[in-house]
PDB file of C-alpha atoms and ligand atoms in Angstrom:
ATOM      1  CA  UNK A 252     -16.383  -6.848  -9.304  1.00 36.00           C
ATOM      2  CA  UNK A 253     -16.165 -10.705  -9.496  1.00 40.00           C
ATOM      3  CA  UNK A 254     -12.897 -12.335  -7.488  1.00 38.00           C
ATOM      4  CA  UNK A 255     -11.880 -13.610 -11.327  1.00 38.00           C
ATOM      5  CA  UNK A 256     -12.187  -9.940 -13.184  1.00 37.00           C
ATOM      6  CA  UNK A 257     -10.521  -8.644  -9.901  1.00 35.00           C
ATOM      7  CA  UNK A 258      -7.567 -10.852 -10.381  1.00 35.00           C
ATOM      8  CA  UNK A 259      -7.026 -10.569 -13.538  1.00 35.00           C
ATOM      9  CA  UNK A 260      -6.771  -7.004 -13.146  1.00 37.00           C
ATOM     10  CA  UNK A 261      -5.092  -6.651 -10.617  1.00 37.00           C
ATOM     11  CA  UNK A 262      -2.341  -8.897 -12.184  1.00 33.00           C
ATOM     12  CA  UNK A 263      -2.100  -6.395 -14.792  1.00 32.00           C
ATOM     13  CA  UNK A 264      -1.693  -4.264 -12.300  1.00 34.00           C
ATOM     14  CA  UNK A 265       1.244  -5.935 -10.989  1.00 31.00           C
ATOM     15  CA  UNK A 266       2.992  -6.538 -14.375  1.00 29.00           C
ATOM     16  CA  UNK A 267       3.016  -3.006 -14.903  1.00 29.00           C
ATOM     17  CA  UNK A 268       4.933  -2.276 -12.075  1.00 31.00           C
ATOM     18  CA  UNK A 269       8.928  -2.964 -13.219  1.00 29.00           C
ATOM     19  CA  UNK A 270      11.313  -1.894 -10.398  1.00 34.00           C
ATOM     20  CA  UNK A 271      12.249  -4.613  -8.324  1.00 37.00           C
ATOM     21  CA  UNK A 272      12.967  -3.260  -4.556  1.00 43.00           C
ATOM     22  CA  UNK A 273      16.571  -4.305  -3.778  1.00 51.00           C
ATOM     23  CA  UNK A 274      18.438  -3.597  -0.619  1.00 53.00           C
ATOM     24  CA  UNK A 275      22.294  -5.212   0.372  1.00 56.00           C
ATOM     25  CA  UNK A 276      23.973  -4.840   3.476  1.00 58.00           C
ATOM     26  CA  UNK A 277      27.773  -4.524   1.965  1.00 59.00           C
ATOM     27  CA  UNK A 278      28.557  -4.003   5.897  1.00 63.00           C
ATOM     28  CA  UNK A 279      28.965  -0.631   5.841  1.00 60.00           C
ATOM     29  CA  UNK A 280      25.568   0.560   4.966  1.00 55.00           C
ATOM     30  CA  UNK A 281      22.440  -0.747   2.863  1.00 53.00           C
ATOM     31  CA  UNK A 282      23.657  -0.992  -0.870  1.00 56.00           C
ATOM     32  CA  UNK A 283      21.040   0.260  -3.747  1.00 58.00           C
ATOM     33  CA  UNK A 284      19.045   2.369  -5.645  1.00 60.00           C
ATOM     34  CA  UNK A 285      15.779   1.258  -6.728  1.00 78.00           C
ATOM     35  CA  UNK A 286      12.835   2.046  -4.482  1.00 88.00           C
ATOM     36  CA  UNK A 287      10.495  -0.568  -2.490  1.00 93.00           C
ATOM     37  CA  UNK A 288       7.860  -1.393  -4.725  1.00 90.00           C
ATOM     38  CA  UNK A 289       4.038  -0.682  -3.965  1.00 90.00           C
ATOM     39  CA  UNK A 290       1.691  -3.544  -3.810  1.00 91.00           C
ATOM     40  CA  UNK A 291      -2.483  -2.869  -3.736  1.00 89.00           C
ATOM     41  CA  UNK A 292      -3.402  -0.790  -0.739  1.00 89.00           C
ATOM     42  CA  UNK A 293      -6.527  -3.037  -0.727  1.00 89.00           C
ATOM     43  CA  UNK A 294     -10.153  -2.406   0.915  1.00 89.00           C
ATOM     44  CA  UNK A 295      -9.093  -2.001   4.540  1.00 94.00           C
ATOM     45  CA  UNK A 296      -6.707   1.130   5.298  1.00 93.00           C
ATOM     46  CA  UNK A 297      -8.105   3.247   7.819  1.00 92.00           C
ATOM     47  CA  UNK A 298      -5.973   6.722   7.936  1.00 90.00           C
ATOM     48  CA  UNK A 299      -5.513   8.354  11.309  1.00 91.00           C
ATOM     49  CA  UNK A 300      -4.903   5.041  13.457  1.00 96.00           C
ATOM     50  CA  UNK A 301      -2.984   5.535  16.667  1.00 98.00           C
ATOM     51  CA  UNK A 302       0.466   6.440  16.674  1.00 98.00           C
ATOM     52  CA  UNK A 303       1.864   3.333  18.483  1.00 98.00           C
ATOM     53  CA  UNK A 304       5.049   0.720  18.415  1.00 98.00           C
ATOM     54  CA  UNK A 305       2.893  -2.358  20.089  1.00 98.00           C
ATOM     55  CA  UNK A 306       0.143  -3.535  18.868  1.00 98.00           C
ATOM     56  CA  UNK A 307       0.102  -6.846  20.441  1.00 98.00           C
ATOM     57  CA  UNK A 308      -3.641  -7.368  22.600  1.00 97.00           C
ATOM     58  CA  UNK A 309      -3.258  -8.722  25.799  1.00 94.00           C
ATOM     59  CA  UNK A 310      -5.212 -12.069  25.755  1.00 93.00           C
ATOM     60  CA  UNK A 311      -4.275 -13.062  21.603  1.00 95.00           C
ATOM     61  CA  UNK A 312      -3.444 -16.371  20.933  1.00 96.00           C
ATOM     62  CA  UNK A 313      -1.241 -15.032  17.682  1.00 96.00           C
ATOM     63  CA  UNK A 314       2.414 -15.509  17.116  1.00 96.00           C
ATOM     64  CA  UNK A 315       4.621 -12.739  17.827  1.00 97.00           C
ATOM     65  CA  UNK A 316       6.396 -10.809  16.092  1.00 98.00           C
ATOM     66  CA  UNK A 317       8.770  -7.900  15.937  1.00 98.00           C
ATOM     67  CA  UNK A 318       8.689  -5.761  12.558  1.00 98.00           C
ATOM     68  CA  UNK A 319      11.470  -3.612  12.038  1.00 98.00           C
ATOM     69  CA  UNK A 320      14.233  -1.602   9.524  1.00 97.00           C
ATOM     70  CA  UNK A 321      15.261   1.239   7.878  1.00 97.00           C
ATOM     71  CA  UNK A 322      13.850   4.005   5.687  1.00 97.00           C
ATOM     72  CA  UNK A 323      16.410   5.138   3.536  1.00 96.00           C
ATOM     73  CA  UNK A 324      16.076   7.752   0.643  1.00 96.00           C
ATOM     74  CA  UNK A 325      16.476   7.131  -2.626  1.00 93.00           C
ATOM     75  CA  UNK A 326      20.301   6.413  -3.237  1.00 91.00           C
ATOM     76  CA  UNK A 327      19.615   3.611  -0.571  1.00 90.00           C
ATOM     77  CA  UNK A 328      21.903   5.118   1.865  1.00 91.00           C
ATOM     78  CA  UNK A 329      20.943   7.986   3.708  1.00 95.00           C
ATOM     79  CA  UNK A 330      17.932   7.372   6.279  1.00 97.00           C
ATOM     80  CA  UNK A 331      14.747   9.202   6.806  1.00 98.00           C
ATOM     81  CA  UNK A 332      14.321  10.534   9.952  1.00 98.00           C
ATOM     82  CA  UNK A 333      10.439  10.835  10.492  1.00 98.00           C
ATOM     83  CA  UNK A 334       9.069   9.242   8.136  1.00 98.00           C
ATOM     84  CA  UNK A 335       5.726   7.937   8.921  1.00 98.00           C
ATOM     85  CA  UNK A 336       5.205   4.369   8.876  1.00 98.00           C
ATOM     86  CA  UNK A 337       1.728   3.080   9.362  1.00 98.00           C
ATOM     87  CA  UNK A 338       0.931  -0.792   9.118  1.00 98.00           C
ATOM     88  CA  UNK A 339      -2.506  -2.728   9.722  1.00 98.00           C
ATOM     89  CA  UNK A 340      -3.626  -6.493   9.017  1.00 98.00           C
ATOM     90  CA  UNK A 341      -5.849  -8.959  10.626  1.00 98.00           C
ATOM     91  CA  UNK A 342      -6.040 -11.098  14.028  1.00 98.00           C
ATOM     92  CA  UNK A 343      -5.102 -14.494  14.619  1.00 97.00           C
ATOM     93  CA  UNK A 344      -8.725 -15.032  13.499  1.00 97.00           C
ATOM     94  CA  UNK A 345      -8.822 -13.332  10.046  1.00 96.00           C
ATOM     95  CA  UNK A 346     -10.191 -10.418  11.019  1.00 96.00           C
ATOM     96  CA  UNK A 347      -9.369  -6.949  10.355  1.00 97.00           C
ATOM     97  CA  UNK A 348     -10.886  -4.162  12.575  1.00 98.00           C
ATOM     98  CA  UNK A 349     -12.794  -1.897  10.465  1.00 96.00           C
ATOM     99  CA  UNK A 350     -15.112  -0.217  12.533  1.00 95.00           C
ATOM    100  CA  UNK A 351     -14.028   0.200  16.214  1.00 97.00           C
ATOM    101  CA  UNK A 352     -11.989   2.815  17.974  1.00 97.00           C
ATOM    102  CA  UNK A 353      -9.614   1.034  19.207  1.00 97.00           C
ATOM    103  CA  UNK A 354      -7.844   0.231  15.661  1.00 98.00           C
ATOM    104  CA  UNK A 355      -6.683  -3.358  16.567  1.00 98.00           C
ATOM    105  CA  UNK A 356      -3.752  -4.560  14.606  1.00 98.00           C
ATOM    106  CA  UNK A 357      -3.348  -0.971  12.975  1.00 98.00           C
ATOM    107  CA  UNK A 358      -0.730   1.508  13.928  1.00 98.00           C
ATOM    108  CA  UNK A 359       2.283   4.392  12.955  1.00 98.00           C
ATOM    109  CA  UNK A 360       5.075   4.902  14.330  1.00 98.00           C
ATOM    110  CA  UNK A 361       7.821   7.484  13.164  1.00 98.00           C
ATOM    111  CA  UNK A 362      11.261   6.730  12.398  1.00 98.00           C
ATOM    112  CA  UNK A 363      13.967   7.889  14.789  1.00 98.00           C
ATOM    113  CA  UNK A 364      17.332   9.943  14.237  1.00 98.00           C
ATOM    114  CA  UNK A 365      18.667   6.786  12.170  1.00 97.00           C
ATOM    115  CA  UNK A 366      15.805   5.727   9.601  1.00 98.00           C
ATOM    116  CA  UNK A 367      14.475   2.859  12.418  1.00 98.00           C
ATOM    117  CA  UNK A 368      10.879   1.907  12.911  1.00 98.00           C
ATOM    118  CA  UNK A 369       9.777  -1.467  14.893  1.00 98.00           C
ATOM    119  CA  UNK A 370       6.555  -2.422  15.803  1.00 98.00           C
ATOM    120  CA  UNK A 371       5.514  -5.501  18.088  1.00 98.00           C
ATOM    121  CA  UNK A 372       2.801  -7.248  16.908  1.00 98.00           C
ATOM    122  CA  UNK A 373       1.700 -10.519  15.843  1.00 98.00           C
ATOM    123  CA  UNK A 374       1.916 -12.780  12.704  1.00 98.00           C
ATOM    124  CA  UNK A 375      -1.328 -12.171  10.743  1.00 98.00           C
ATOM    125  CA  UNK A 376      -3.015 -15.695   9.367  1.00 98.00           C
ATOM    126  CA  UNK A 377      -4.573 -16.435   5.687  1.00 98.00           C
ATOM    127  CA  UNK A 378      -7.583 -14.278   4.664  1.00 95.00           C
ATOM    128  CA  UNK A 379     -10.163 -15.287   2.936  1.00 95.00           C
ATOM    129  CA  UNK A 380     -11.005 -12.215   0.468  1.00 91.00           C
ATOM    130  CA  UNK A 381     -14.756 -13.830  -0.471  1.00 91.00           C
ATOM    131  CA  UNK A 382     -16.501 -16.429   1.524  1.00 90.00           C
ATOM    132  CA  UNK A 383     -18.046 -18.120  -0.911  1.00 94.00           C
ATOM    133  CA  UNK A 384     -14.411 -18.209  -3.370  1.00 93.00           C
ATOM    134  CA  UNK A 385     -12.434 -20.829  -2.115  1.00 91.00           C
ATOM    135  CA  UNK A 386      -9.973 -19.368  -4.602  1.00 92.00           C
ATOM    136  CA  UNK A 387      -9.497 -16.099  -2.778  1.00 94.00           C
ATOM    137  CA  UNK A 388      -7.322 -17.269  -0.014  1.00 97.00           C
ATOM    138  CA  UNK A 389      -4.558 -14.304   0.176  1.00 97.00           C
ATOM    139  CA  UNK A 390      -1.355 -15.570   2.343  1.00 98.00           C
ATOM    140  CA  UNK A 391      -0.425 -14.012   5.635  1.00 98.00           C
ATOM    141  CA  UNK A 392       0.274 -10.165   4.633  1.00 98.00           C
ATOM    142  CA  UNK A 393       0.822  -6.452   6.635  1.00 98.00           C
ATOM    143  CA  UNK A 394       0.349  -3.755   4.905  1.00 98.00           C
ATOM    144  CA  UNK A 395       2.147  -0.534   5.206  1.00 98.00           C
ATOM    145  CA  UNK A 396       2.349   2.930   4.075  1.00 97.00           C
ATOM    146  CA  UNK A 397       5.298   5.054   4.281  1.00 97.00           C
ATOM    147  CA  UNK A 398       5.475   8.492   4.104  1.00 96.00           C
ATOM    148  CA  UNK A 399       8.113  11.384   4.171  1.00 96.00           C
ATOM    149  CA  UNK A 400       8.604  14.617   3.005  1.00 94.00           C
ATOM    150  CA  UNK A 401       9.657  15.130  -0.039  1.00 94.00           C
ATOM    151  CA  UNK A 402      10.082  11.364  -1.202  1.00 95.00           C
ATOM    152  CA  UNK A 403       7.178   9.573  -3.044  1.00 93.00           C
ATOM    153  CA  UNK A 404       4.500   7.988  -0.439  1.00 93.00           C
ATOM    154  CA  UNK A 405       4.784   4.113  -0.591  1.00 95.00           C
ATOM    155  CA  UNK A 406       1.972   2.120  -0.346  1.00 94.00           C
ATOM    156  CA  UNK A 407       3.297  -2.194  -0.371  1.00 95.00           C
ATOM    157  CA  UNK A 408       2.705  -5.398   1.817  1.00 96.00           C
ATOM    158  CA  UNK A 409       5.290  -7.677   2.975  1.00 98.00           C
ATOM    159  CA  UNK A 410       4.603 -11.144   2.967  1.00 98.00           C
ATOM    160  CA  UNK A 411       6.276 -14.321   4.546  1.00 98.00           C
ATOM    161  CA  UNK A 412       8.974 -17.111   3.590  1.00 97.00           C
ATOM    162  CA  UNK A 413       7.191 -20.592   2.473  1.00 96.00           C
ATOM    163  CA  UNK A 414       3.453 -18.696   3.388  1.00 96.00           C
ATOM    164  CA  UNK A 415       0.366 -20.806   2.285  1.00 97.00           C
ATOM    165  CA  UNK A 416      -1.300 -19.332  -0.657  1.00 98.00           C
ATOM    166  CA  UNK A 417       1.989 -17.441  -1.307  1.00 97.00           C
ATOM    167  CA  UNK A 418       2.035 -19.162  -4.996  1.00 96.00           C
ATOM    168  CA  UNK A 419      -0.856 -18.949  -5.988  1.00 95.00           C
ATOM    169  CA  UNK A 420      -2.074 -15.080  -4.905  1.00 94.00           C
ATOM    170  CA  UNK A 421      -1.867 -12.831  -7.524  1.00 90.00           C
ATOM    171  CA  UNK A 422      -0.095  -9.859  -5.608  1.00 91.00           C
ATOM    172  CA  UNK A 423       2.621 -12.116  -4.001  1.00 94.00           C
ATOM    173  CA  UNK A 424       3.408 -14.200  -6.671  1.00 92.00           C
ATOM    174  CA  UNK A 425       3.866 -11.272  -8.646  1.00 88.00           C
ATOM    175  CA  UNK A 426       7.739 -10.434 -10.284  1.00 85.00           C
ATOM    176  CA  UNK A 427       7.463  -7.290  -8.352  1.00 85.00           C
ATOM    177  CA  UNK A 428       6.872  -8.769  -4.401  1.00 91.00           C
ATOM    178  CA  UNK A 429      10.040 -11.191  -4.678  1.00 91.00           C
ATOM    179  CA  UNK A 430      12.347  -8.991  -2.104  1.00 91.00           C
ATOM    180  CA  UNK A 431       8.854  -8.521  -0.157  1.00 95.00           C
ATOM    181  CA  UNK A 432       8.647 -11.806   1.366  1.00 96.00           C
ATOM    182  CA  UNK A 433      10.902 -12.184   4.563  1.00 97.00           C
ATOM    183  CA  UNK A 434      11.991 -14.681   6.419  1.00 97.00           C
ATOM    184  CA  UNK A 435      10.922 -14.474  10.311  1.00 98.00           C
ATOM    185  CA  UNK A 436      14.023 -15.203  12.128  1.00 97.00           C
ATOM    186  CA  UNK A 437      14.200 -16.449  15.878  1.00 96.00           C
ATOM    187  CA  UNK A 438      15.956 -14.800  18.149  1.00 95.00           C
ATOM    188  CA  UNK A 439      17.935 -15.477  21.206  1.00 93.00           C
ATOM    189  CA  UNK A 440      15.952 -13.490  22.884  1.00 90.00           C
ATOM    190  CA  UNK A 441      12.905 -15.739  22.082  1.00 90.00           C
ATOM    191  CA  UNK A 442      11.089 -13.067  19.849  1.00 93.00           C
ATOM    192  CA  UNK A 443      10.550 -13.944  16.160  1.00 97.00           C
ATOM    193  CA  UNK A 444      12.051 -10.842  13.678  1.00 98.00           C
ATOM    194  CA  UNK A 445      11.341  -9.768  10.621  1.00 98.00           C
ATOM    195  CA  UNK A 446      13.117  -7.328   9.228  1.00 97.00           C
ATOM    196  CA  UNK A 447      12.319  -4.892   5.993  1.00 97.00           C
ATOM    197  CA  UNK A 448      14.187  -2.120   4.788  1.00 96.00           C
ATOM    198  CA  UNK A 449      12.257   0.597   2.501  1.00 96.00           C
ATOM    199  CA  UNK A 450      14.147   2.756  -0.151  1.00 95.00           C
ATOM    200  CA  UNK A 451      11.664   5.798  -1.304  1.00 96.00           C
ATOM    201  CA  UNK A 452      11.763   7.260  -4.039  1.00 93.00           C
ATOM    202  CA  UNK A 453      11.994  11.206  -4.906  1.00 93.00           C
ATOM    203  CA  UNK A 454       9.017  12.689  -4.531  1.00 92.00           C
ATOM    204  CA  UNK A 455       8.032  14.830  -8.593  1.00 92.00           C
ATOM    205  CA  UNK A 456       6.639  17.354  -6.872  1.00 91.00           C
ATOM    206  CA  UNK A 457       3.466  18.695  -8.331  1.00 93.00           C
ATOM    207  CA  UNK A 458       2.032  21.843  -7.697  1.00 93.00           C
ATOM    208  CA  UNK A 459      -0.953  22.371  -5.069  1.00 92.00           C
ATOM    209  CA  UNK A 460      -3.134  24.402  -7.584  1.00 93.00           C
ATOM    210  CA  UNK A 461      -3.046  21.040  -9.397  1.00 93.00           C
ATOM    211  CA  UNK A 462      -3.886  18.778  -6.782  1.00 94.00           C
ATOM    212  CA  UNK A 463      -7.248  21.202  -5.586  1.00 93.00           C
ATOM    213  CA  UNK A 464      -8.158  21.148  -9.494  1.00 95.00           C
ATOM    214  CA  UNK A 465      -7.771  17.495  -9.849  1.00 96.00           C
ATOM    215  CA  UNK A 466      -8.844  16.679  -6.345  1.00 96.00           C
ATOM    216  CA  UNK A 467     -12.770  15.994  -6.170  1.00 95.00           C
ATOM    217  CA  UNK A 468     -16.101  13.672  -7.844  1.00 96.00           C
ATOM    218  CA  UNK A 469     -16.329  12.440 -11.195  1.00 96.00           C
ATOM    219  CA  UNK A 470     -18.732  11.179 -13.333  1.00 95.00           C
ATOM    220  CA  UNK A 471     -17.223   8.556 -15.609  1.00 92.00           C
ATOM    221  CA  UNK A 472     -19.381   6.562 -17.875  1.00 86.00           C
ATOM    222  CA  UNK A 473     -22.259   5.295 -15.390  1.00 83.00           C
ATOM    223  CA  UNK A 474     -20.170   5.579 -12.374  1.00 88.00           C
ATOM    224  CA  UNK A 475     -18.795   7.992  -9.848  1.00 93.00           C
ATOM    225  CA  UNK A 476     -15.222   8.557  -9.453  1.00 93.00           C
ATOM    226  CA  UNK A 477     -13.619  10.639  -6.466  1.00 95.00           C
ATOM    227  CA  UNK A 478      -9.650  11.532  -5.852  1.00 95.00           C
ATOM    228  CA  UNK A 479      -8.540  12.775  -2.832  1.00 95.00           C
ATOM    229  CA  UNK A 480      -4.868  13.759  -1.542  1.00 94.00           C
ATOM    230  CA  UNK A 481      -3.643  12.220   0.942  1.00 90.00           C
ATOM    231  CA  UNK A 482       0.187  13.535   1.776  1.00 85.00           C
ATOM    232  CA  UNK A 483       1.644  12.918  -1.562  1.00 85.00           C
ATOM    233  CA  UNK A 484      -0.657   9.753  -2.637  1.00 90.00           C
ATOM    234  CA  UNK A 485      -3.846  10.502  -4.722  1.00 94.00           C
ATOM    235  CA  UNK A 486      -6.190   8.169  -3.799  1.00 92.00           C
ATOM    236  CA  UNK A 487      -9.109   6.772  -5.941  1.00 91.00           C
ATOM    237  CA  UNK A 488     -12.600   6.289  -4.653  1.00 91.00           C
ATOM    238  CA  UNK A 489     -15.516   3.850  -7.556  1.00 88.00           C
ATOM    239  CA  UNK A 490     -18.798   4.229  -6.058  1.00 84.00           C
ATOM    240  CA  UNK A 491     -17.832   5.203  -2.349  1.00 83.00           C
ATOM    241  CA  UNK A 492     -15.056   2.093  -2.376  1.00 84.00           C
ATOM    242  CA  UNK A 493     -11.287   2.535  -2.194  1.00 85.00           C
ATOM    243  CA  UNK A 494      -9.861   1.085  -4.822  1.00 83.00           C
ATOM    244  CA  UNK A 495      -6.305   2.538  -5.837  1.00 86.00           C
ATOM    245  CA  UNK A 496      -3.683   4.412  -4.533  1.00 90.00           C
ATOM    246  CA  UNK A 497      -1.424   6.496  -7.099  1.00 92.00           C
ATOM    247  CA  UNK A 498       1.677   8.246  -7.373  1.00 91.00           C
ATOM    248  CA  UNK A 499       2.548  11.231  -9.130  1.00 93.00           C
ATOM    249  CA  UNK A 500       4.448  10.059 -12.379  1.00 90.00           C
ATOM    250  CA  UNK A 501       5.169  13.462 -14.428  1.00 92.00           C
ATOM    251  CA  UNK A 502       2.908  15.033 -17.059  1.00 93.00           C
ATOM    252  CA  UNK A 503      -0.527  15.293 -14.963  1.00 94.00           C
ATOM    253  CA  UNK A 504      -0.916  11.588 -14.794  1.00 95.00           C
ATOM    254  CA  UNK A 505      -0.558   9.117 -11.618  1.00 94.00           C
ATOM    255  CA  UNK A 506       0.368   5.478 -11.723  1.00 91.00           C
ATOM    256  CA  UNK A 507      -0.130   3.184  -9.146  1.00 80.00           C
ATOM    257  CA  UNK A 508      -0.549  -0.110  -6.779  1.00 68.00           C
ATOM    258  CA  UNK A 509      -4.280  -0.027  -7.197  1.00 53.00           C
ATOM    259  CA  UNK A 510      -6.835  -2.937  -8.074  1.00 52.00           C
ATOM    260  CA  UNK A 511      -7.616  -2.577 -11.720  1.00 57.00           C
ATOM    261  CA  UNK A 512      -6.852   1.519 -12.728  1.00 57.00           C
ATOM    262  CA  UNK A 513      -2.852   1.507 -12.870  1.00 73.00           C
ATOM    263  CA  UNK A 514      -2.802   4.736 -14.861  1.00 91.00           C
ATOM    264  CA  UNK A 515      -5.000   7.974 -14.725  1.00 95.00           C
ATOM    265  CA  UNK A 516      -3.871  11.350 -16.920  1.00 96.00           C
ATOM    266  CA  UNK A 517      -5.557  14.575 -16.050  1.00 97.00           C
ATOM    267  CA  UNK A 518      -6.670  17.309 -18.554  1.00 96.00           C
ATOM    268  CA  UNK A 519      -7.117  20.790 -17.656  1.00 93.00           C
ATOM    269  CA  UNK A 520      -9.382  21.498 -20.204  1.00 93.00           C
ATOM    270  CA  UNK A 521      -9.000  25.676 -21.863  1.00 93.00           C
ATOM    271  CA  UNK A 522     -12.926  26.285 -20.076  1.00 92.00           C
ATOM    272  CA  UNK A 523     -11.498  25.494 -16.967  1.00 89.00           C
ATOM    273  CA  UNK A 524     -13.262  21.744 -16.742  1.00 93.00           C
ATOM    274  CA  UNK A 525     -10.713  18.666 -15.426  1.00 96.00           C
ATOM    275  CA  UNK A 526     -11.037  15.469 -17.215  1.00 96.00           C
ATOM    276  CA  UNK A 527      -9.847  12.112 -15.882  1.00 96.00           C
ATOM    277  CA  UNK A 528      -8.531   9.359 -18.407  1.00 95.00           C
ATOM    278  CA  UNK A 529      -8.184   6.390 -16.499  1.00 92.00           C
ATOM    279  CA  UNK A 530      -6.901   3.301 -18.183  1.00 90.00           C
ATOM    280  CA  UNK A 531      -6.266  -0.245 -17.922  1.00 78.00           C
ATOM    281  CA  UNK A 532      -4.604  -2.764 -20.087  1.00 71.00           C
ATOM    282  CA  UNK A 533      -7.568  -3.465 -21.625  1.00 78.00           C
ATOM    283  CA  UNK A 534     -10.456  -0.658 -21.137  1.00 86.00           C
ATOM    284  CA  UNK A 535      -9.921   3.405 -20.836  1.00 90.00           C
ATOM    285  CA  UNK A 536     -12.574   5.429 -18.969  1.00 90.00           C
ATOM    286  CA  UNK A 537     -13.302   8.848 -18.605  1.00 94.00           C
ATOM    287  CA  UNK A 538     -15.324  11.380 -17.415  1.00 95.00           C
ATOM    288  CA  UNK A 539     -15.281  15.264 -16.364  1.00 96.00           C
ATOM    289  CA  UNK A 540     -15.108  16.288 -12.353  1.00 96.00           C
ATOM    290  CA  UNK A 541     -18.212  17.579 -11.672  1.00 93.00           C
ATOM    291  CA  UNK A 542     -18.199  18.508  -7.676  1.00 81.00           C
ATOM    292  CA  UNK A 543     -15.554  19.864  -5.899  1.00 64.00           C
ATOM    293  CA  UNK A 544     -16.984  18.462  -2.411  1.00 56.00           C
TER     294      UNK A 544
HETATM  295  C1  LIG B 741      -6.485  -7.526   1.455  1.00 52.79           C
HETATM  296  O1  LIG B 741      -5.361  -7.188   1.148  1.00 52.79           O
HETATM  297  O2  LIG B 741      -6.769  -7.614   2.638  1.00 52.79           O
HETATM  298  C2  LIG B 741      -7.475  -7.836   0.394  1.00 52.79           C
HETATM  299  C3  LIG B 741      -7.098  -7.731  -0.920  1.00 52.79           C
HETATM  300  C4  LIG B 741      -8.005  -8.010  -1.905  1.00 52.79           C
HETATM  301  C5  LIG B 741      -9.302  -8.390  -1.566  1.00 52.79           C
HETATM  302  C6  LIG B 741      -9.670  -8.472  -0.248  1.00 52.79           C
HETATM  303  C7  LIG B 741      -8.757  -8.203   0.739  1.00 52.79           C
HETATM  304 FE1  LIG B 742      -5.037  -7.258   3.538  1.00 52.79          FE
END
């Protein structure tokens, strides 16, 4: 897709999202209700990386950093023991590792008896999405996935106080990533901190017979279409290519953080055929599943 159809879509995207992740510390424990809101999952999660707190390589020249909080359920209070928190991003050099074993700058880490996670790593720098775009310069950004049982998976990216490019990208400029950019605060100790606290939200459960009927390949106009479940996320595969990760909204449909389909309704059809409706903004696709695997 071209960087300026992308964009545009992916604002959409964005707008559709309303819940603003909030989170006060009233001294006593984190204060609020609304979950962490998801951001694009973007072309670069690998599942499976290592389960690791440091991810620091011995000879980088990157800043770093300690990542840490809480994962709290949804009435903001009670932690998640756990949970699985996985995070990846690029080098010091703009590079992600996409290919090699030894998952550089990607890692998971569960939470302990009191909600924490913290990972050592280093600051990511600016990426630049498309070589030849000047304009698709995305500001220094992790990514992470949290998941638990029973609470809704959470896909987001945290991004950083006064970050170049932070204006002007779609996803960080976006109403919904205000309480994801953090300040990085020096320590004493000499290490720079960030600090993010997660609130999941319930997970609407939805019934395994479902997922293994809506789970599989479809053909939708002149492309190909795949879903696969992945803990409680459905992911979305065009032509081979991640593109979106959803959330189970009620009603056989999924909503989520992905790059241009925020909304997909499935039909179980009376001859026993599935049918995706996936819609945008401005276009609705859709197509029957016609392989299982
Ligand atoms: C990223 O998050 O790394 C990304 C997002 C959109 C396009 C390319 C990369
Ligand atoms: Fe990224």
């Amino acid at each position: 897709m071209e960087r300026r159809d992308f964009i545009r879509n992916a604002s959409l995207t964005a707008l559709s999202m309303s819940a603003f992740g909030n989170l006060i510390w009233d001294g006593v424990h984190f204060v609020g209700d609304t979950p962490t809101t998801t951001d694009i999952l973007g072309p670069f999660y690998r599942p499976g990386a290592p389960i690791r707190n440091n991810l620091r390589l011995p000879n980088t020249k990157g800043t770093p950093i300690i990542l840490k909080g809480n994962i709290l359920k949804e009435d903001g209070k009670t932690p998640l023991k756990n949970a699985l928190v996985e995070i990846w991003h690029c080098d010091e050099n703009e590079v992600y590792d996409n290919a090699t074993d030894d998952y550089k700058y990607r890692g998971g880490q569960t939470t302990n008896s009191k909600g924490k996670y913290e990972f050592k790593t280093i600051l990511p720098v600016p990426y630049k999405a498309d070589q030849a775009d000047e304009s698709s310069w995305r500001p220094a950004h992790i990514h992470m996935r949290i998941s638990a049982p029973n609470q809704q998976d959470l896909i987001t990216q945290i991004y950083f106080e006064n970050g170049k490019y932070v204006e002007s990208d779609p996803w960080a400029s976006a109403p919904s990533a205000v309480n994801r950019i953090l300040k990085i605060t020096q320590m004493k100790s000499g290490e720079s901190e960030v600090l993010f606290n997660v609130i999941l939200g319930k997970e609407i459960p939805l019934d395994a017979k479902v997922y293994e009927k809506i789970t599989g390949l479809y053909e939708v106009d002149d492309f190909t279409v795949e879903f696969i479940k992945s803990d409680d996320a459905l992911f979305m595969k065009r032509n081979g290519q991640l593109v979106a990760n959803l959330n189970y909204v009620g009603n056989n449909t999924f909503e989520g953080g992905g790059t241009s389909f925020p909304k997909v309704h499935f039909e179980l059809l009376k001859d026993g055929s599935v049918k995706a409706n996936i819609s945008t903004k401005s276009k609705t696709y859709s197509g029957l599943k016609f392989l299982k695997y």
